Every structure is written in structure tokens, then in C-alpha cells.
Short mmCIF file of C-alpha atoms in Angstrom, two decimals:
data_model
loop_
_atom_site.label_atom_id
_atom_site.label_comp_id
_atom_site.label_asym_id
_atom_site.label_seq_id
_atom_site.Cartn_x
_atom_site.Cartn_y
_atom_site.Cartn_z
CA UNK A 244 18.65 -26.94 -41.58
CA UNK A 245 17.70 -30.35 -40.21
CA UNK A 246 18.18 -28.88 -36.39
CA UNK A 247 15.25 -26.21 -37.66
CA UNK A 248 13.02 -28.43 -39.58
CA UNK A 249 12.72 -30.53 -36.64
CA UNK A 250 12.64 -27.36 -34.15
CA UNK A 251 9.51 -26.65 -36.57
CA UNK A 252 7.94 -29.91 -36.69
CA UNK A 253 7.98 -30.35 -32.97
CA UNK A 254 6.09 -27.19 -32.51
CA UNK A 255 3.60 -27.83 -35.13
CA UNK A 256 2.57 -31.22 -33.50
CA UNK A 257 2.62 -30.32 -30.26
CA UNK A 258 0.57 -27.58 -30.38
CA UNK A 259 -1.60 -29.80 -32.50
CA UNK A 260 -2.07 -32.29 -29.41
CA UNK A 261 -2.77 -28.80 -27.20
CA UNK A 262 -5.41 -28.19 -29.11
CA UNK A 263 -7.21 -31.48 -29.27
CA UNK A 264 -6.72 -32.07 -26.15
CA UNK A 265 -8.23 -28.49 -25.01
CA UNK A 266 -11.44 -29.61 -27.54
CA UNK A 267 -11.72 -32.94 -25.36
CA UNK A 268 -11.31 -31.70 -21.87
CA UNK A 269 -14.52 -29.57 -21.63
CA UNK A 270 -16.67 -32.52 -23.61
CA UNK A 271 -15.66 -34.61 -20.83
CA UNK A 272 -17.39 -31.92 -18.49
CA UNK A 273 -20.73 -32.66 -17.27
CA UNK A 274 -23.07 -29.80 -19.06
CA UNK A 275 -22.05 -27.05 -20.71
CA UNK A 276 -22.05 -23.31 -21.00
CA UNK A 277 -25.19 -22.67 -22.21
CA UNK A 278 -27.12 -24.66 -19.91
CA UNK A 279 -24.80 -23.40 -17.39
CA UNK A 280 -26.01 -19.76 -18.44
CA UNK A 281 -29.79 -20.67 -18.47
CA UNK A 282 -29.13 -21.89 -14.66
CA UNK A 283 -27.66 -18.92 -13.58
CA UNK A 284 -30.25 -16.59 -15.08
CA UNK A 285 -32.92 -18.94 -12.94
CA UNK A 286 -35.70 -19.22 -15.80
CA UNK A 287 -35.43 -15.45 -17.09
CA UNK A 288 -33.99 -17.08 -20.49
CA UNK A 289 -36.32 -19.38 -22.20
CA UNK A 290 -35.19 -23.07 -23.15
CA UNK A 291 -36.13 -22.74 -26.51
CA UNK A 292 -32.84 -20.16 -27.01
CA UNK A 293 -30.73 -23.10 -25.30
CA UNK A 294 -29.52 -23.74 -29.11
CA UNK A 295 -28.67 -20.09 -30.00
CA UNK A 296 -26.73 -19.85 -26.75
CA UNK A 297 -24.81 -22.84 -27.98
CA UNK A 298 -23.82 -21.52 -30.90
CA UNK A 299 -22.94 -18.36 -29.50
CA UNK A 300 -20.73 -20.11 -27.14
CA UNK A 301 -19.21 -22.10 -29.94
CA UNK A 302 -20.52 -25.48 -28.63
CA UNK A 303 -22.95 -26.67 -31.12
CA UNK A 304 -23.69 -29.89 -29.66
CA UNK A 305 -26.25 -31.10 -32.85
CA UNK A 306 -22.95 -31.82 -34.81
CA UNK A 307 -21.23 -34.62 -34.65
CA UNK A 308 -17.98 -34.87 -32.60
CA UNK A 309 -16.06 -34.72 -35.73
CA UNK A 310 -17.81 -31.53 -36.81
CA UNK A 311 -17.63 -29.84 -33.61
CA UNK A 312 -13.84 -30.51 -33.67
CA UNK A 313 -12.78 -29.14 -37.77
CA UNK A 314 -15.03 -26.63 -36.49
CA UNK A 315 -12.99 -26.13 -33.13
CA UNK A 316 -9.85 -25.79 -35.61
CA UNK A 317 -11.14 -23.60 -37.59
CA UNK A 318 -12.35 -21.17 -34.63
CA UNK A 319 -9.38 -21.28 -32.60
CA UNK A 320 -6.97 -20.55 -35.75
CA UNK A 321 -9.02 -17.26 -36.49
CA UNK A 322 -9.16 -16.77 -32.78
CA UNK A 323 -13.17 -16.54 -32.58
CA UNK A 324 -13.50 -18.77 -29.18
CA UNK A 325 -17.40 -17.58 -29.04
CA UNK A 326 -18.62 -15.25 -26.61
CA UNK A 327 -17.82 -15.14 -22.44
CA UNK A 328 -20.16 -16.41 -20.06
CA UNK A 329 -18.92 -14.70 -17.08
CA UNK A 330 -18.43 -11.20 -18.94
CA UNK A 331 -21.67 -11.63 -20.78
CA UNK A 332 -22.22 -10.36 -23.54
CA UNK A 333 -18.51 -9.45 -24.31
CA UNK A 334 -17.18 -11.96 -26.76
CA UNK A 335 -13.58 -13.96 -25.21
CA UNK A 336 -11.36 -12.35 -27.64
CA UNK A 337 -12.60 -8.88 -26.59
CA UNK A 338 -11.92 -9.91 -22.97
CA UNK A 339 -8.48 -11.33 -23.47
CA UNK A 340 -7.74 -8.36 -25.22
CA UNK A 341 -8.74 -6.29 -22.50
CA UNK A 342 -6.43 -8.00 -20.07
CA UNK A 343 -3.89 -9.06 -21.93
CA UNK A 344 -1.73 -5.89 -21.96
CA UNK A 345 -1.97 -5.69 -17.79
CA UNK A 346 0.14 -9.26 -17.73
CA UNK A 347 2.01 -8.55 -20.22
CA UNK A 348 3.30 -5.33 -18.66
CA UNK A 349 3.36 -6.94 -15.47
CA UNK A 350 4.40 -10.33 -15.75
CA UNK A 351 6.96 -9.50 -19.18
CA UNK A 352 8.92 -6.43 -17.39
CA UNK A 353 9.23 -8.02 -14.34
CA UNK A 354 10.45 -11.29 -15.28
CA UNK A 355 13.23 -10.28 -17.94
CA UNK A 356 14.72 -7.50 -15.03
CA UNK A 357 14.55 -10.51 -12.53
CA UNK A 358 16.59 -13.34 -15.23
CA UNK A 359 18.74 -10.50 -15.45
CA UNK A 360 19.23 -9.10 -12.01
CA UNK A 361 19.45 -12.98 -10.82
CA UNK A 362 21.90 -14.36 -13.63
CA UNK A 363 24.26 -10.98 -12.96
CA UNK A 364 24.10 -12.20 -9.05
CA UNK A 365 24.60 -15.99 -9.25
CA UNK A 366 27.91 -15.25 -11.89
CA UNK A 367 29.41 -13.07 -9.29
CA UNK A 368 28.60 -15.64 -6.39
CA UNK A 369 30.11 -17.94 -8.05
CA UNK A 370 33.25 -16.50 -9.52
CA UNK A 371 33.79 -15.53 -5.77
CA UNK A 372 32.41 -18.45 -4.15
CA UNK A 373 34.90 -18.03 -0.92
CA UNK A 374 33.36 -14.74 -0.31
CA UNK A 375 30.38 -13.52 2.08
CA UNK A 376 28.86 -12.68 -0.54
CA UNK A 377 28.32 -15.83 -2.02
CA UNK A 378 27.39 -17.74 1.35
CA UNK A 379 25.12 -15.18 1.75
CA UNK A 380 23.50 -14.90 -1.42
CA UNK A 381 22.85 -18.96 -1.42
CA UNK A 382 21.00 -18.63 1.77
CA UNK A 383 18.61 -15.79 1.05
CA UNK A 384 18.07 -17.30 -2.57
CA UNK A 385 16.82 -20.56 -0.69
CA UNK A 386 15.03 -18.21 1.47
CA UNK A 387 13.12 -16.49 -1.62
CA UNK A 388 12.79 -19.43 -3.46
CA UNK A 389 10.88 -21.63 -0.98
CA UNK A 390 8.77 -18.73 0.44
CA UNK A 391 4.95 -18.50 -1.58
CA UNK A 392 4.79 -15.62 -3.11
CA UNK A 393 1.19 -14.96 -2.05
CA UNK A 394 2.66 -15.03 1.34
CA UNK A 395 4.90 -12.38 0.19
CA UNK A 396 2.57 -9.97 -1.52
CA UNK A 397 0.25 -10.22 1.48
CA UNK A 398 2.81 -9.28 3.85
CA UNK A 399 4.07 -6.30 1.10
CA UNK A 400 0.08 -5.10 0.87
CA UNK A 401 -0.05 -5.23 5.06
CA UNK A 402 3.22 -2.92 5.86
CA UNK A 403 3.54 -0.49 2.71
CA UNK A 404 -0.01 -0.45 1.48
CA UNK A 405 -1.81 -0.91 4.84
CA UNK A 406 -0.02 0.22 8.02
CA UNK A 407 2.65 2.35 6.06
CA UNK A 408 0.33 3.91 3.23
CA UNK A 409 3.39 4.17 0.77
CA UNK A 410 1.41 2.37 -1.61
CA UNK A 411 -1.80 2.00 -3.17
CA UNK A 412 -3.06 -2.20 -2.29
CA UNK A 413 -5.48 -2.85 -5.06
CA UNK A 414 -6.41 -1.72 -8.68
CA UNK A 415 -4.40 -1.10 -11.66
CA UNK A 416 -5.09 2.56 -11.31
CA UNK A 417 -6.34 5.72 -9.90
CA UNK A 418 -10.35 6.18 -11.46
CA UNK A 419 -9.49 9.84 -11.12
CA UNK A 420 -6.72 9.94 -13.32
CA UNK A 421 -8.39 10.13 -16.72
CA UNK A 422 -5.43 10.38 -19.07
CA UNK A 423 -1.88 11.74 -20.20
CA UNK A 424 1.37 11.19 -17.85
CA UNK A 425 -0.76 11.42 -14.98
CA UNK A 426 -2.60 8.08 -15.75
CA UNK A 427 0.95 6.33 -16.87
CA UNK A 428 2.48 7.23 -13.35
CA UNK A 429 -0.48 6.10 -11.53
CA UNK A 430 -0.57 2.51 -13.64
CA UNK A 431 3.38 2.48 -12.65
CA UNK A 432 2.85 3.39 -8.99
CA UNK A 433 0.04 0.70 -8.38
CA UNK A 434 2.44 -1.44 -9.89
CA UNK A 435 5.13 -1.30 -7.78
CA UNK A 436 3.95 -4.14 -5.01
CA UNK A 437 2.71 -6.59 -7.42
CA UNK A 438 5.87 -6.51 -9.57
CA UNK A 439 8.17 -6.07 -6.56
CA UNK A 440 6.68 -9.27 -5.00
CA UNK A 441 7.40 -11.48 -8.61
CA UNK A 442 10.41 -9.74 -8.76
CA UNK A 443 11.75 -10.99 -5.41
CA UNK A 444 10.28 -14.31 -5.34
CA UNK A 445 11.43 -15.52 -8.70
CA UNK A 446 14.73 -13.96 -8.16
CA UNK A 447 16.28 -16.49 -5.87
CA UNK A 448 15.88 -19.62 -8.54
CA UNK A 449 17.89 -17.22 -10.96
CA UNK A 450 20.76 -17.06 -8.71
CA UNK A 451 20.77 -20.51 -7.44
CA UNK A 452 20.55 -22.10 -11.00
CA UNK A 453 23.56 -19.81 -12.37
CA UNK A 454 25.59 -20.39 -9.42
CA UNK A 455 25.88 -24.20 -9.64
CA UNK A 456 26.21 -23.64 -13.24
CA UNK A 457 29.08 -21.26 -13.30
CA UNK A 458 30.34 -23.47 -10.16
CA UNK A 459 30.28 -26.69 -12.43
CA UNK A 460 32.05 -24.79 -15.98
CA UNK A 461 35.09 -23.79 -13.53
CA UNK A 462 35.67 -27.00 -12.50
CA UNK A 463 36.31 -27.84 -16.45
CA UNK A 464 39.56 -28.51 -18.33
CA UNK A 465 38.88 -25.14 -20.78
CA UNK A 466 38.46 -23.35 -17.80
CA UNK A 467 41.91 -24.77 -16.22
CA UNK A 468 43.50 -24.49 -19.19
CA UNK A 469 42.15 -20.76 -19.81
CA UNK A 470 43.86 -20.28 -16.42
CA UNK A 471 47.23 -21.94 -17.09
CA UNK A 472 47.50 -19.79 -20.31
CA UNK A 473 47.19 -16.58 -18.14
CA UNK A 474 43.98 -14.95 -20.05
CA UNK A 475 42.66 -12.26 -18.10
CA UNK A 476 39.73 -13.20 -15.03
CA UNK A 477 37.23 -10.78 -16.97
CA UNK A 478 37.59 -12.78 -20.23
CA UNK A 479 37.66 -15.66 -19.03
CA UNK A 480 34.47 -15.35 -16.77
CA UNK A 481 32.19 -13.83 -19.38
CA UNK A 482 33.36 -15.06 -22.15
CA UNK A 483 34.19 -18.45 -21.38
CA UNK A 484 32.60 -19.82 -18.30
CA UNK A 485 29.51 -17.30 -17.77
CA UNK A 486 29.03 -18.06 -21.72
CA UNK A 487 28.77 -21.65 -21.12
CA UNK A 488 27.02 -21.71 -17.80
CA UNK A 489 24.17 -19.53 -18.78
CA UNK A 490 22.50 -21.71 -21.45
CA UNK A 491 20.20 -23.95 -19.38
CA UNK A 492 19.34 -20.82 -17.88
CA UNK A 493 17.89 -19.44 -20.99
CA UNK A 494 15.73 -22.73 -21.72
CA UNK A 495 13.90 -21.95 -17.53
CA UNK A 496 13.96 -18.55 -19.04
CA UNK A 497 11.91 -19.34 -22.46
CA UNK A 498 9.75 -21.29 -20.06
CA UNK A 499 9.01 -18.27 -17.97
CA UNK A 500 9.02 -16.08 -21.00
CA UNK A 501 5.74 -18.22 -22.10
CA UNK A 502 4.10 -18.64 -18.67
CA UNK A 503 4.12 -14.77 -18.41
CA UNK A 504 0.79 -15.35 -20.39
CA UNK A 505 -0.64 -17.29 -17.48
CA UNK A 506 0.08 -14.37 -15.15
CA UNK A 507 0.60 -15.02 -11.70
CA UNK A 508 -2.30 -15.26 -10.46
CA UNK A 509 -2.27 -15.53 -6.63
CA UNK A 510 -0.29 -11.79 -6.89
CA UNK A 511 -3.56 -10.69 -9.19
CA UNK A 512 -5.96 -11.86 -6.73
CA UNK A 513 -4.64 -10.48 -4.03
CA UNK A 514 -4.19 -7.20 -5.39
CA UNK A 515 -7.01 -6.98 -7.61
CA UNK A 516 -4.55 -6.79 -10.65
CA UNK A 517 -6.90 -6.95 -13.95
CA UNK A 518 -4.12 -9.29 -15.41
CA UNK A 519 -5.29 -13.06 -17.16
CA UNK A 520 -4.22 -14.69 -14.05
CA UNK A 521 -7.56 -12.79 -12.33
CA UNK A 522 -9.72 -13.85 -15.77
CA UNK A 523 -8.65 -17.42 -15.61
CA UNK A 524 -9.31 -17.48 -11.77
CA UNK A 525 -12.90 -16.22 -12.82
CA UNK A 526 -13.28 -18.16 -15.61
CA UNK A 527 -12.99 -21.44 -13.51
CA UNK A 528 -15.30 -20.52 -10.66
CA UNK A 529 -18.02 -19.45 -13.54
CA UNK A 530 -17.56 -22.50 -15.29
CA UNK A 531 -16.85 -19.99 -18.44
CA UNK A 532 -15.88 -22.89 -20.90
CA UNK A 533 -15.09 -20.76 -23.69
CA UNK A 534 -12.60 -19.11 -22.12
CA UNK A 535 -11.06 -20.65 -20.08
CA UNK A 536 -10.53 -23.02 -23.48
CA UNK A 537 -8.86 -19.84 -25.11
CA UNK A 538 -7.04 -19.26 -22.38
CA UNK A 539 -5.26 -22.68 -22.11
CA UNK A 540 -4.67 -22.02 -25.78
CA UNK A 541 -3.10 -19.19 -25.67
CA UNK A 542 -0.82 -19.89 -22.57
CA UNK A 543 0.30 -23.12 -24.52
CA UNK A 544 0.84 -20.98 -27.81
CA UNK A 545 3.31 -18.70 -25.73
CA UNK A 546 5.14 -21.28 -24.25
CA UNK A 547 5.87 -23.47 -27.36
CA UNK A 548 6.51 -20.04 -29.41
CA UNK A 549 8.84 -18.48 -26.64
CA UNK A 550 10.51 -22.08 -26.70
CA UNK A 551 10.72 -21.83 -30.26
CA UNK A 552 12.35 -18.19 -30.32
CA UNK A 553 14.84 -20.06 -27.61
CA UNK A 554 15.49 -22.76 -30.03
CA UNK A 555 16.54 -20.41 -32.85
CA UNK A 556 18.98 -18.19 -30.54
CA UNK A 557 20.57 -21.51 -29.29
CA UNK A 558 21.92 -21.73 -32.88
CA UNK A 559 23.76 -18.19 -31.91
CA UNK A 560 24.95 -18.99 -28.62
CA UNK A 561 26.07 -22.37 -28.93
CA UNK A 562 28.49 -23.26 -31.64
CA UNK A 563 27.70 -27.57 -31.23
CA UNK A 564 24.28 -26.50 -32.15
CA UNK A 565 25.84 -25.45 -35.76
CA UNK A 566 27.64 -28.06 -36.22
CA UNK A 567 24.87 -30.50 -35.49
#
């Protein structure tokens, strides 16, 4: 109980300090959205509806700094973070919404096949670490892991989408496809570059962090002792050792888990994916406050939530966590 009151206290403050410090960051900003919008629109919008642009926007600068920040609280909690200055006149929530479920989709399926695909990899390298296999799989995992992926999904978008014509290099999918199984196989076939490239890239730190784990839990006296008392291989390598070696593996994982939120967004941009990572790229070159505020919000609420989920499961997995 004391290992989840403090799990629960930890998250509680720290997303407490996210939050203030996502209020302070744009303050610090020179201008602000409003006047930013009146700029863009060069003199079509009328000063005098600077202050009703403000409070649209959620930045009512006639309070005082303590005001503008219970206010702040209050807003963010009920997740009304004003209204978008680069998707004008939809409000931020409506856009997230909007976009949300393309990362998600994206980012979530991709990233859970790749911990998977990677951790299954780097326990076999590992329990054979004599073998070709092994050699080989440490050298293309360096390979992947120190390659950009931009690089990558450039050079996936020039041969099979370009030169090729396999696949289909921008867009989420097919405007002609209106509905039904049609439109679910053409979302899943304009998928296939974008998640192939996060797929590969991200694979190689998978393998390479299970490896040395799994390479490091053999080396121990259970696992010597396992041997000397003639248990079978199987049992001993997933029960035992791959048991053992996989838990830091699941703390990178709750980290990736909550940065799926963030999307990757060099792989959105350079296939026009409609995912957050595209919105947040917008967001900054607009100078879209608002959102990019909500944004920050929620990629810190999914990383300290996915840690959180971690934290509880570690209390399955990991028997000195019970008996702390």
C-alpha cells in the first residue's frame, strides 16, 4: 500500500508541475494569440475585438496572473483549451480529437508489435549468443538504431511509393473511398510505409536493450544454479532469465507507450500523415498557443499515466516489489 500511495502521489505532483509550467511557458512569449491572429488577418479584424479573441483563446490577459492560472486549472481539467488559431474557428479539443485516433492507430499498433517483435529477437540472441544469429542481429540493430528515421521513410516513399508504385506516399486515405471495408483497407494500405518505417527504426533499441539484459541475468548465480540442478533450457530461459531481464525493458516501453501521443512527427511530415505529430508541427510554425499548450498537456498526461499503468504491473511481475 505504501509502494502505491507513493506511485500516486508522484503522479499527482508531477503532473501538477506540467501544468504550471505549461501556464508559464507561453506568458514568457512575447505577444500572444490574439494579437497574433489580428496580424495575420492584416487589419480585416478590428482592434476593438482584440479582447473577445482573448477570451476565446483562453488568454484573458485583464486578470491577474493568479486568475489567469485557477482559471488555467480549471480549463485544462475539463479539457476546454479555447479555440485553435491555425484551424480557425475549430475549437483545440475538436482538433485533437480529429487527429488523435490517426496516432493512436499509428504510433500504438506499431510500437507494441515492435517491443514485441524486438524483445522475442534480443532473448533468442542472447540465449544463443555464439551463434550467427546473434553477431548478426547486434550489428543490424546498431545499424537501425543509429539511422534517422526520416532518412528511412524518405528512402521507403522514393523506391516503393515513387519509382516502384507499390504504395501510395502521402495521405491517410483514398478521397474516393467513401466508406465500408473499402475505406478500412485503404486507411491500412496507406499505412503500411509510415508504420513499416517506426517499426524498423525503433526495432533495433528493442533488441539491443534485451540482449545485454538477458546477457547480464545468465551470468547470475540463479541462473548457474538453475543449470547445475538440470531444469530444462525452455524453463529456465523464460521463466527465469527472460523473466528477469525483461523488466527495464517494460519501464523504455511505458515511456514509448506515452510518447505514442507525441506521434512521430518527422514520419507524419513526410508522408502527410494527419497524426498530432503533423498538428504540433503546425501548431509551432502558427504560433497556435492554445494548442500547442494542450498538446504538451496531453503528451505529459500519457506519459506519467502509461508510467503509472507500468508502476502497477511491476507489482505483478516482480515479487521484491511486494515485499517492499
Amino acid at each position: 500500500m505504501k509502494y502505491l500511495l507513493n506511485k500516486i502521489a508522484f503522479f499527482l505532483i508531477t503532473l501538477w508541475v506540467a501544468m504550471t509550467i505549461n501556464f508559464m511557458l507561453p506568458r514568457l512569449m512575447p505577444g500572444n494569440p490574439a494579437i497574433a491572429m489580428i496580424a495575420r488577418y492584416k487589419g480585416r479584424i478590428s482592434i476593438q475585438a482584440l479582447h473577445s479573441i482573448e477570451v476565446a483563446f483562453g488568454l484573458n490577459v485583464h486578470q491577474n496572473i493568479f486568475q489567469q492560472y485557477i482559471s488555467y486549472i480549471g480549463r485544462t481539467l475539463t479539457f476546454n483549451f479555447g479555440t485553435s488559431l491555425v484551424y480557425y474557428p475549430l475549437s483545440v479539443s475538436e482538433e485533437i480529437a480529429i487527429h488523435m485516433p490517426w496516432t493512436i492507430g499509428l504510433m500504438g499498433i506499431t510500437t507494441v508489435i515492435s517491443f514485441i517483435a524486438g524483445t522475442w529477437i534480443g532473448i533468442k540472441a542472447a540465449w544463443r549468443r555464439n551463434s550467427p544469429l546473434s553477431s548478426s542481429s547486434v550489428v543490424i540493430s546498431l545499424f537501425l538504431n543509429s539511422v534517422p528515421y526520416f532518412w528511412i521513410a524518405l528512402l521507403f516513399q522514393y523506391i516503393f511509393g515513387f519509382v516502384l508504385g507499390w504504395f501510395p506516399i502521402s495521405g491517410a486515405y483514398s478521397i474516393t473511398q467513401t466508406g465500408g471495408l473499402n475505406l478500412i483497407g485503404s486507411i491500412l494500405y496507406h499505412a503500411i510505409l509510415p508504420s513499416l518505417t517506426i517499426f524498423i527504426t525503433s526495432m533495433g533499441g528493442w533488441i539491443l536493450t534485451m540482449r545485454n539484459n538477458m546477457i547480464d541475468e545468465l551470468s547470475s548465480d540463479y541462473s548457474v544454479f538453475a543449470y547445475a540442478k538440470g531444469l530444462p533450457e525452455k524453463r529456465i530461459e523464460y521463466n527465469y532469465v527472460a523473466r528477469n531481464a525483461i523488466l527495464p525493458n517494460f519501464t523504455q516501453f511505458a515511456m514509448a507507450i506515452g510518447f505514442i501521443v507525441s506521434g512521430a512527427l518527422l514520419t507524419e511530415m513526410v508522408f502527410s500523415y494527419p497524426g498530432i505529430g503533423y498538428v504540433l508541427y503546425q501548431s509551432v510554425i502558427g504560433l497556435d498557443y492554445p494548442l500547442m499548450q494542450a498538446l504538451f498537456f496531453f503528451i505529459t498526461l500519457s506519459v506519467l499515466v502509461a508510467n503509472f499503468i507500468m508502476d502497477l504491473l511491476y507489482i505483478l511481475v516482480d515479487p521484491r516489489v511486494r515485499v517492499e
